[in-house]
Each structure stands twice: as structure tokens, then as C-alpha cells.
Tab-separated table of C-alpha atoms in Angstrom:
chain	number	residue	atom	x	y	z
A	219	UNK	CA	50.627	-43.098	20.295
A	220	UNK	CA	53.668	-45.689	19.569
A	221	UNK	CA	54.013	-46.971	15.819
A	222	UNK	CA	53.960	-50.398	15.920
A	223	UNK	CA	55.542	-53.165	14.104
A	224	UNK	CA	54.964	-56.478	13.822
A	225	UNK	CA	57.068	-58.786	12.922
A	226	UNK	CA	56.014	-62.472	12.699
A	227	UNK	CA	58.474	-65.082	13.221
A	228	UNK	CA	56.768	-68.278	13.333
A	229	UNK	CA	59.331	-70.495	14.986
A	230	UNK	CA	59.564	-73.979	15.576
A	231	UNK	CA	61.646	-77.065	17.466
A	232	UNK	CA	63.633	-77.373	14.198
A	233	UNK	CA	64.776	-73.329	14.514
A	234	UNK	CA	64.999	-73.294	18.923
A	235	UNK	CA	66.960	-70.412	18.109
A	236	UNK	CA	67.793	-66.460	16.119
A	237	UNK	CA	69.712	-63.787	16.127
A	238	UNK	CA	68.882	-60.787	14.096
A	239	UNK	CA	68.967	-56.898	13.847
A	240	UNK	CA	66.680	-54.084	13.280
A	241	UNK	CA	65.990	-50.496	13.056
A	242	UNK	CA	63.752	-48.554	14.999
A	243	UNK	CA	62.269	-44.704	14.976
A	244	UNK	CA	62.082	-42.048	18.126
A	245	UNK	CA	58.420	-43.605	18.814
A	246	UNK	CA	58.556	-46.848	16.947
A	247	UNK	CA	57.884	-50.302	19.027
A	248	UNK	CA	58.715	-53.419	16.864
A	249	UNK	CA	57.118	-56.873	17.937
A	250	UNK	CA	57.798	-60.023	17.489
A	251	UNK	CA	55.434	-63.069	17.518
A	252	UNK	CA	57.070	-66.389	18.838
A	253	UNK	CA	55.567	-69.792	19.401
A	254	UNK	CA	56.629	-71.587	22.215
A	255	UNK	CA	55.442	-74.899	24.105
A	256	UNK	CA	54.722	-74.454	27.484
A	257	UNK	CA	56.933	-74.826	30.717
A	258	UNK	CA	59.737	-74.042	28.068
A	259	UNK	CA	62.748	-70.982	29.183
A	260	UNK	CA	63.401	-68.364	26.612
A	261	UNK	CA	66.478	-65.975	26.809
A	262	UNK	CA	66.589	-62.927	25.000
A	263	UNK	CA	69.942	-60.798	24.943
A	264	UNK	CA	70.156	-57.382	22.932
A	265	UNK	CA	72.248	-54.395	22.094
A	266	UNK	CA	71.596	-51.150	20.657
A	267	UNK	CA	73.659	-48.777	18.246
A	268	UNK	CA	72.818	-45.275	18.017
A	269	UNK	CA	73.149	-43.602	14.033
A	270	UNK	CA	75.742	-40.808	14.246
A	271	UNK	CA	74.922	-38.102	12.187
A	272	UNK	CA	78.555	-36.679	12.169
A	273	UNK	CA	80.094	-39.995	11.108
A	274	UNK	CA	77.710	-41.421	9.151
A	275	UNK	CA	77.295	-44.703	11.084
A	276	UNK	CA	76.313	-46.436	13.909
A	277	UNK	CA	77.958	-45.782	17.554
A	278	UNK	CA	79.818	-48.989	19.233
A	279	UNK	CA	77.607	-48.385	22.132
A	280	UNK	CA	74.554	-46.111	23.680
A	281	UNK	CA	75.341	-45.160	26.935
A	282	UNK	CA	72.158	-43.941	28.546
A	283	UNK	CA	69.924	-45.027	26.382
A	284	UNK	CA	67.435	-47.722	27.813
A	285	UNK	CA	64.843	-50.024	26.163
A	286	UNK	CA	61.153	-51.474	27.656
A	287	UNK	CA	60.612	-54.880	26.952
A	288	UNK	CA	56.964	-56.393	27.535
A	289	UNK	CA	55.938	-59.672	26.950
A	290	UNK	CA	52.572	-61.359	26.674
A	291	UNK	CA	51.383	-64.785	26.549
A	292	UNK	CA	48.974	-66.337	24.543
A	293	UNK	CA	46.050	-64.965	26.647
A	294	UNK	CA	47.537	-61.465	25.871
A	295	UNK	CA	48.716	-61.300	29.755
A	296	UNK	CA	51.386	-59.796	30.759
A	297	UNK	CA	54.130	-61.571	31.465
A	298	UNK	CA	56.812	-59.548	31.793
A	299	UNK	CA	57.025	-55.202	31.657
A	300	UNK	CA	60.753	-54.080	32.257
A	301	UNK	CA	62.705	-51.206	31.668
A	302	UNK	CA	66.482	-52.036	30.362
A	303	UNK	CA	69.529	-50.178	30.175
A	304	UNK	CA	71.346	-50.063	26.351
A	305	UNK	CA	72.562	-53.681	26.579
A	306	UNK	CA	70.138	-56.195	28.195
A	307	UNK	CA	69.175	-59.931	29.066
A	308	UNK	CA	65.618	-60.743	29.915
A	309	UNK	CA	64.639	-64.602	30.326
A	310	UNK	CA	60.243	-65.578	30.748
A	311	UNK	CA	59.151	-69.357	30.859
A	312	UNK	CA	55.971	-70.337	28.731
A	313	UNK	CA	53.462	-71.797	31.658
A	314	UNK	CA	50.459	-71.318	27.751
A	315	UNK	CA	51.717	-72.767	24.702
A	316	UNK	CA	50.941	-70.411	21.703
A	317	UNK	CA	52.206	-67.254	20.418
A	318	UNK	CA	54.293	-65.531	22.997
A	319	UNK	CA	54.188	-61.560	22.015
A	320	UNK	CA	57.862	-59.539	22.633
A	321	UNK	CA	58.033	-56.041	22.391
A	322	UNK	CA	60.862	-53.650	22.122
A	323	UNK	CA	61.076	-49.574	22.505
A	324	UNK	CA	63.119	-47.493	23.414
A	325	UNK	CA	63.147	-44.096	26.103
A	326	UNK	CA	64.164	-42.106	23.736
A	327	UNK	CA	60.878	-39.355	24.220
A	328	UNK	CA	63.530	-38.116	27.595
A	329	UNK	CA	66.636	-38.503	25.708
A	330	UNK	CA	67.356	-35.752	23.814
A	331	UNK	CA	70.813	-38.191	22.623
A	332	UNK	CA	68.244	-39.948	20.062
A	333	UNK	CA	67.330	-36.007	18.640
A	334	UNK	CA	65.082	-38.025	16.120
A	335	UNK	CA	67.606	-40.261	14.371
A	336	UNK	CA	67.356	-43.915	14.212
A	337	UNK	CA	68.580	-47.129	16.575
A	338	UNK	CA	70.189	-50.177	15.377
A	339	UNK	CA	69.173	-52.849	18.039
A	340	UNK	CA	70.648	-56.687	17.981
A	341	UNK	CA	68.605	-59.200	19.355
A	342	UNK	CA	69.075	-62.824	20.069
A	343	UNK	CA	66.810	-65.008	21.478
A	344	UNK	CA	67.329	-68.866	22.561
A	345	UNK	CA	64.425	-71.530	23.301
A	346	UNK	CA	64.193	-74.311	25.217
A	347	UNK	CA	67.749	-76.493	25.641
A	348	UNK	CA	69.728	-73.701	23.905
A	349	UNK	CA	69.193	-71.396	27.199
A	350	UNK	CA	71.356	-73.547	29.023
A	351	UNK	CA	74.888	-72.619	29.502
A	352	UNK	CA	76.564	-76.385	29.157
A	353	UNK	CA	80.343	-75.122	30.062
A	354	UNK	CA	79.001	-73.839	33.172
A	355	UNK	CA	76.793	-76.901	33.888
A	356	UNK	CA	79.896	-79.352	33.425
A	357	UNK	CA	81.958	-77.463	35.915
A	358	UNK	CA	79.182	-76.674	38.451
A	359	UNK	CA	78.601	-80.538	38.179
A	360	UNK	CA	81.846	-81.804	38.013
A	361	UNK	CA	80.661	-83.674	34.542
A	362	UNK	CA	82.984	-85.562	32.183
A	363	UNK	CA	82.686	-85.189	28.389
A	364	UNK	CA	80.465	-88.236	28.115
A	365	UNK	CA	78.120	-87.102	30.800
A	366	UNK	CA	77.497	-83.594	29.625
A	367	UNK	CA	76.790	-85.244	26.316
A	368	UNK	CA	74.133	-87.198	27.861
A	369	UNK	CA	72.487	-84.271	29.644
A	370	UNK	CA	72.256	-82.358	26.259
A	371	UNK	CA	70.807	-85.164	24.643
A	372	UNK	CA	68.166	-85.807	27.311
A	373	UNK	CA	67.336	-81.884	27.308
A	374	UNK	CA	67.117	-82.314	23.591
A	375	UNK	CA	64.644	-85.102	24.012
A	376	UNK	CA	62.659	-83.385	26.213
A	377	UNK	CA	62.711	-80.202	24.166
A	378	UNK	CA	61.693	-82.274	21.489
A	379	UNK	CA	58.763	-83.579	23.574
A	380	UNK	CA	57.034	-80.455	24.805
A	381	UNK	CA	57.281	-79.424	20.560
A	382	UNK	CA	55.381	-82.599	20.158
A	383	UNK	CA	52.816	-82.113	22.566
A	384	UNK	CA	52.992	-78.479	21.401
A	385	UNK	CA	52.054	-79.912	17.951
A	386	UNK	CA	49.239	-81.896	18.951
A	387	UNK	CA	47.491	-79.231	20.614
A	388	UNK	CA	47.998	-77.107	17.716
A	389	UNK	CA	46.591	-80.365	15.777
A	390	UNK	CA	43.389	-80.312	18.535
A	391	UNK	CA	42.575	-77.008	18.137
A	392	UNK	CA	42.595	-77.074	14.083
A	393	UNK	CA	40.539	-79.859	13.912
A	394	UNK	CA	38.160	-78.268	16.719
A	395	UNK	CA	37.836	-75.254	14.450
A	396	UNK	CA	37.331	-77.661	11.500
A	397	UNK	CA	34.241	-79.506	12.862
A	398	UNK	CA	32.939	-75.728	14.357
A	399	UNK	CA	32.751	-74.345	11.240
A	400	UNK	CA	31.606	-77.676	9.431
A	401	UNK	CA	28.941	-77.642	11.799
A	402	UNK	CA	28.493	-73.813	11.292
A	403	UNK	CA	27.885	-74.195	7.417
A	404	UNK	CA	25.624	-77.466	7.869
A	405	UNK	CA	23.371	-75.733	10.013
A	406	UNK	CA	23.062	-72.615	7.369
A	407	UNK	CA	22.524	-74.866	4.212
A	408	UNK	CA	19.364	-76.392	6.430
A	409	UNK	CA	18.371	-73.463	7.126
A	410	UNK	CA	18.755	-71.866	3.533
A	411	UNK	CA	17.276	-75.133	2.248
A	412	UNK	CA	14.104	-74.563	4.639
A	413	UNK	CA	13.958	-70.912	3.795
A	414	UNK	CA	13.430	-71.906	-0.276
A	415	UNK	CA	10.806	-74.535	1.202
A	416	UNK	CA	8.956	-72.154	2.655
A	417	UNK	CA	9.145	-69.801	0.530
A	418	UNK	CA	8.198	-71.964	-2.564
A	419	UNK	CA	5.157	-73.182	-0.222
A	420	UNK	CA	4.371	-69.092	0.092
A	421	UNK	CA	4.287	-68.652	-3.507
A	422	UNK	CA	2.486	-71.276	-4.477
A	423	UNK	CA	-0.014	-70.576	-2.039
A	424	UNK	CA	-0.482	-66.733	-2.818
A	425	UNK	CA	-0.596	-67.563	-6.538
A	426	UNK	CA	-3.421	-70.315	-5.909
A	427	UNK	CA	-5.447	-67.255	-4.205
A	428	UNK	CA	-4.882	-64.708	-6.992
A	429	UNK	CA	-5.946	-66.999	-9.605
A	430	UNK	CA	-9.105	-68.258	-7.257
A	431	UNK	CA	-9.997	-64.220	-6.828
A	432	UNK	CA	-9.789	-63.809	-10.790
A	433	UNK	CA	-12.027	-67.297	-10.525
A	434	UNK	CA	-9.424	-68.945	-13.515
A	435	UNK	CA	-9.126	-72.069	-10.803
């Protein structure tokens, strides 16, 4: 069985975007938790370093080495399930807001190159309006300054839209939760409260009996 580790990287409009690096065993997978609106791109571009032993430090590049990445939405479905080479680019849209799960490992179990050392991997991922390559928009488009400027801007504001519907229905389902388990404890102080009733009703009979068999009442 893989080790795996989970790392949770609550992310919102205000950070659309990270770059980072980590280090991972022969049989280690490292995750990553994400929260994304829905109907929203995400772009995820990485590169892996292999530890030379001779040298002390990490290799440039990892020819042959190649790296799985699976992704799951919200619902825990499977979204994506690839196999990369060393250097990769994988892209998903959101269609489920929530916490998008991404998943790294490597092949290294038929690689005898990774001989049980470790792997330096670089990963960058970019959400929503960042995906888009604006340089390559403006001369697809034929756009001045002022008009790319514009087109940012609106993909900002509607970036900045699907976060705040993203919020609400983060807001909905808190407060549904709320009033579920305020509900939940309502019904069990009744119930305790009932329970005492009872019980004190119980007593009070029983001890009414016992003192009518020893004739005191």
C-alpha cells in the first residue's frame, strides 16, 4: 500500500494561485486539498528532481521518470487518472464546487533510477483567470493594450463572482448543518427531559407500593 500525505491547502479567490515544492519517498503519494467554485479551469504544471547520491544534490532533470496524477471532485469522483512523463501540465474544470482532491506519485516501483532515494517535485497550480495566457489572447485577437485590460478585468469579475456564489453555498450549507444539529440536540433534551419524567413517575410509584406492602401508608 502507498503512504499517503495530505496536505491541506485551503485556498481562496484572494490566493487564485501557488507554487511550491516537495519531497516524496519510493511509495509515497502526497495530496493536496483545493477549493474551487464550480465551472472554474485549474492548471497544474510540475517538475521533478531526482537526489543524487554521488553529488549530494538534486539532478536538473529525471529523464524517465514519470508521475500519476488523479484528481477527484467533491463527490470523491474521479475526475481525472493520468500517467505523466518527468515534467508535466494537466488542466480539470470544477463542474462541483468544494474540495477538489490532487494527487501526485511517482513510477518509481519499475524504475530501478529512484533505487530508494528521494524526489524533489515543483508544482504550480493556477485557478480561475490566472489559467489564461493574456500575451497569447492579445495576439490571437488582435487586442490593443486597453482592450486586453478590459478582458482581464471582466475575467476578474467573473472569477470574483463564481467565489461569491462559491461563498454562499459554503454559507447554505453551514447554516443547514447549524439548524440539523440544533434540531438534533432539541429533540434529545425532550427526550432526556421525558426520560427523568418518567422515571420520577416510576419511582414514586414503586415507592408508594413498598410502603403500602409494609402498610406505613
Amino acid at each position: 500500500t502507498k503512504t499517503v500525505s495530505c496536505v491541506i491547502l485551503v485556498l481562496t479567490w484572494i490566493h487564485p494561485s501557488y507554487a511550491l515544492y516537495f519531497h516524496i519517498g519510493e511509495t509515497e503519494k502526497k495530496c493536496f486539498i483545493e477549493e474551487i467554485p464550480d465551472e472554474t479551469m485549474v492548471i497544474g504544471k510540475y517538475r521533478t528532481q531526482l537526489w543524487d547520491k554521488q553529488t549530494s544534490s538534486f539532478l536538473p532533470s529525471t529523464p524517465g521518470l514519470g508521475m500519476h496524477v488523479e484528481i477527484k471532485d467533491p463527490d470523491t469522483k474521479v475526475i481525472l487518472s493520468r500517467q505523466y512523463g518527468s515534467d508535466g501540465r494537466f488542466t480539470f474544470t470544477s463542474h462541483t464546487p468544494g474540495e477538489h482532491q490532487i494527487c501526485l506519485h511517482s513510477n518509481s516501483t519499475k524504475m530501478a533510477l529512484f533505487a530508494g532515494g528521494k524526489l524533489r517535485v515543483h508544482l504550480d497550480i493556477q485557478v480561475g483567470e490566472h489559467t489564461n495566457n493574456y500575451p497569447e489572447i492579445a495576439a490571437k485577437d488582435k487586442l490593443t493594450e486597453l482592450q486586453l485590460r478590459v478582458r482581464q478585468l471582466l475575467d476578474q469579475v467573473e472569477q470574483i463572482q463564481k467565489e461569491q456564489n462559491y461563498q454562499r453555498y459554503r454559507e447554505e450549507r453551514f447554516r443547514m448543518t447549524s439548524e440539523s444539529t440544533n434540531q438534533r440536540v432539541l429533540w434529545w433534551s425532550i427526550a432526556q427531559t421525558l426520560i427523568l419524567i418518567i422515571t420520577g413517575i416510576w419511582q414514586m410509584k414503586h415507592l408508594k407500593s413498598f410502603f403500602e406492602a409494609k402498610k406505613l401508608v
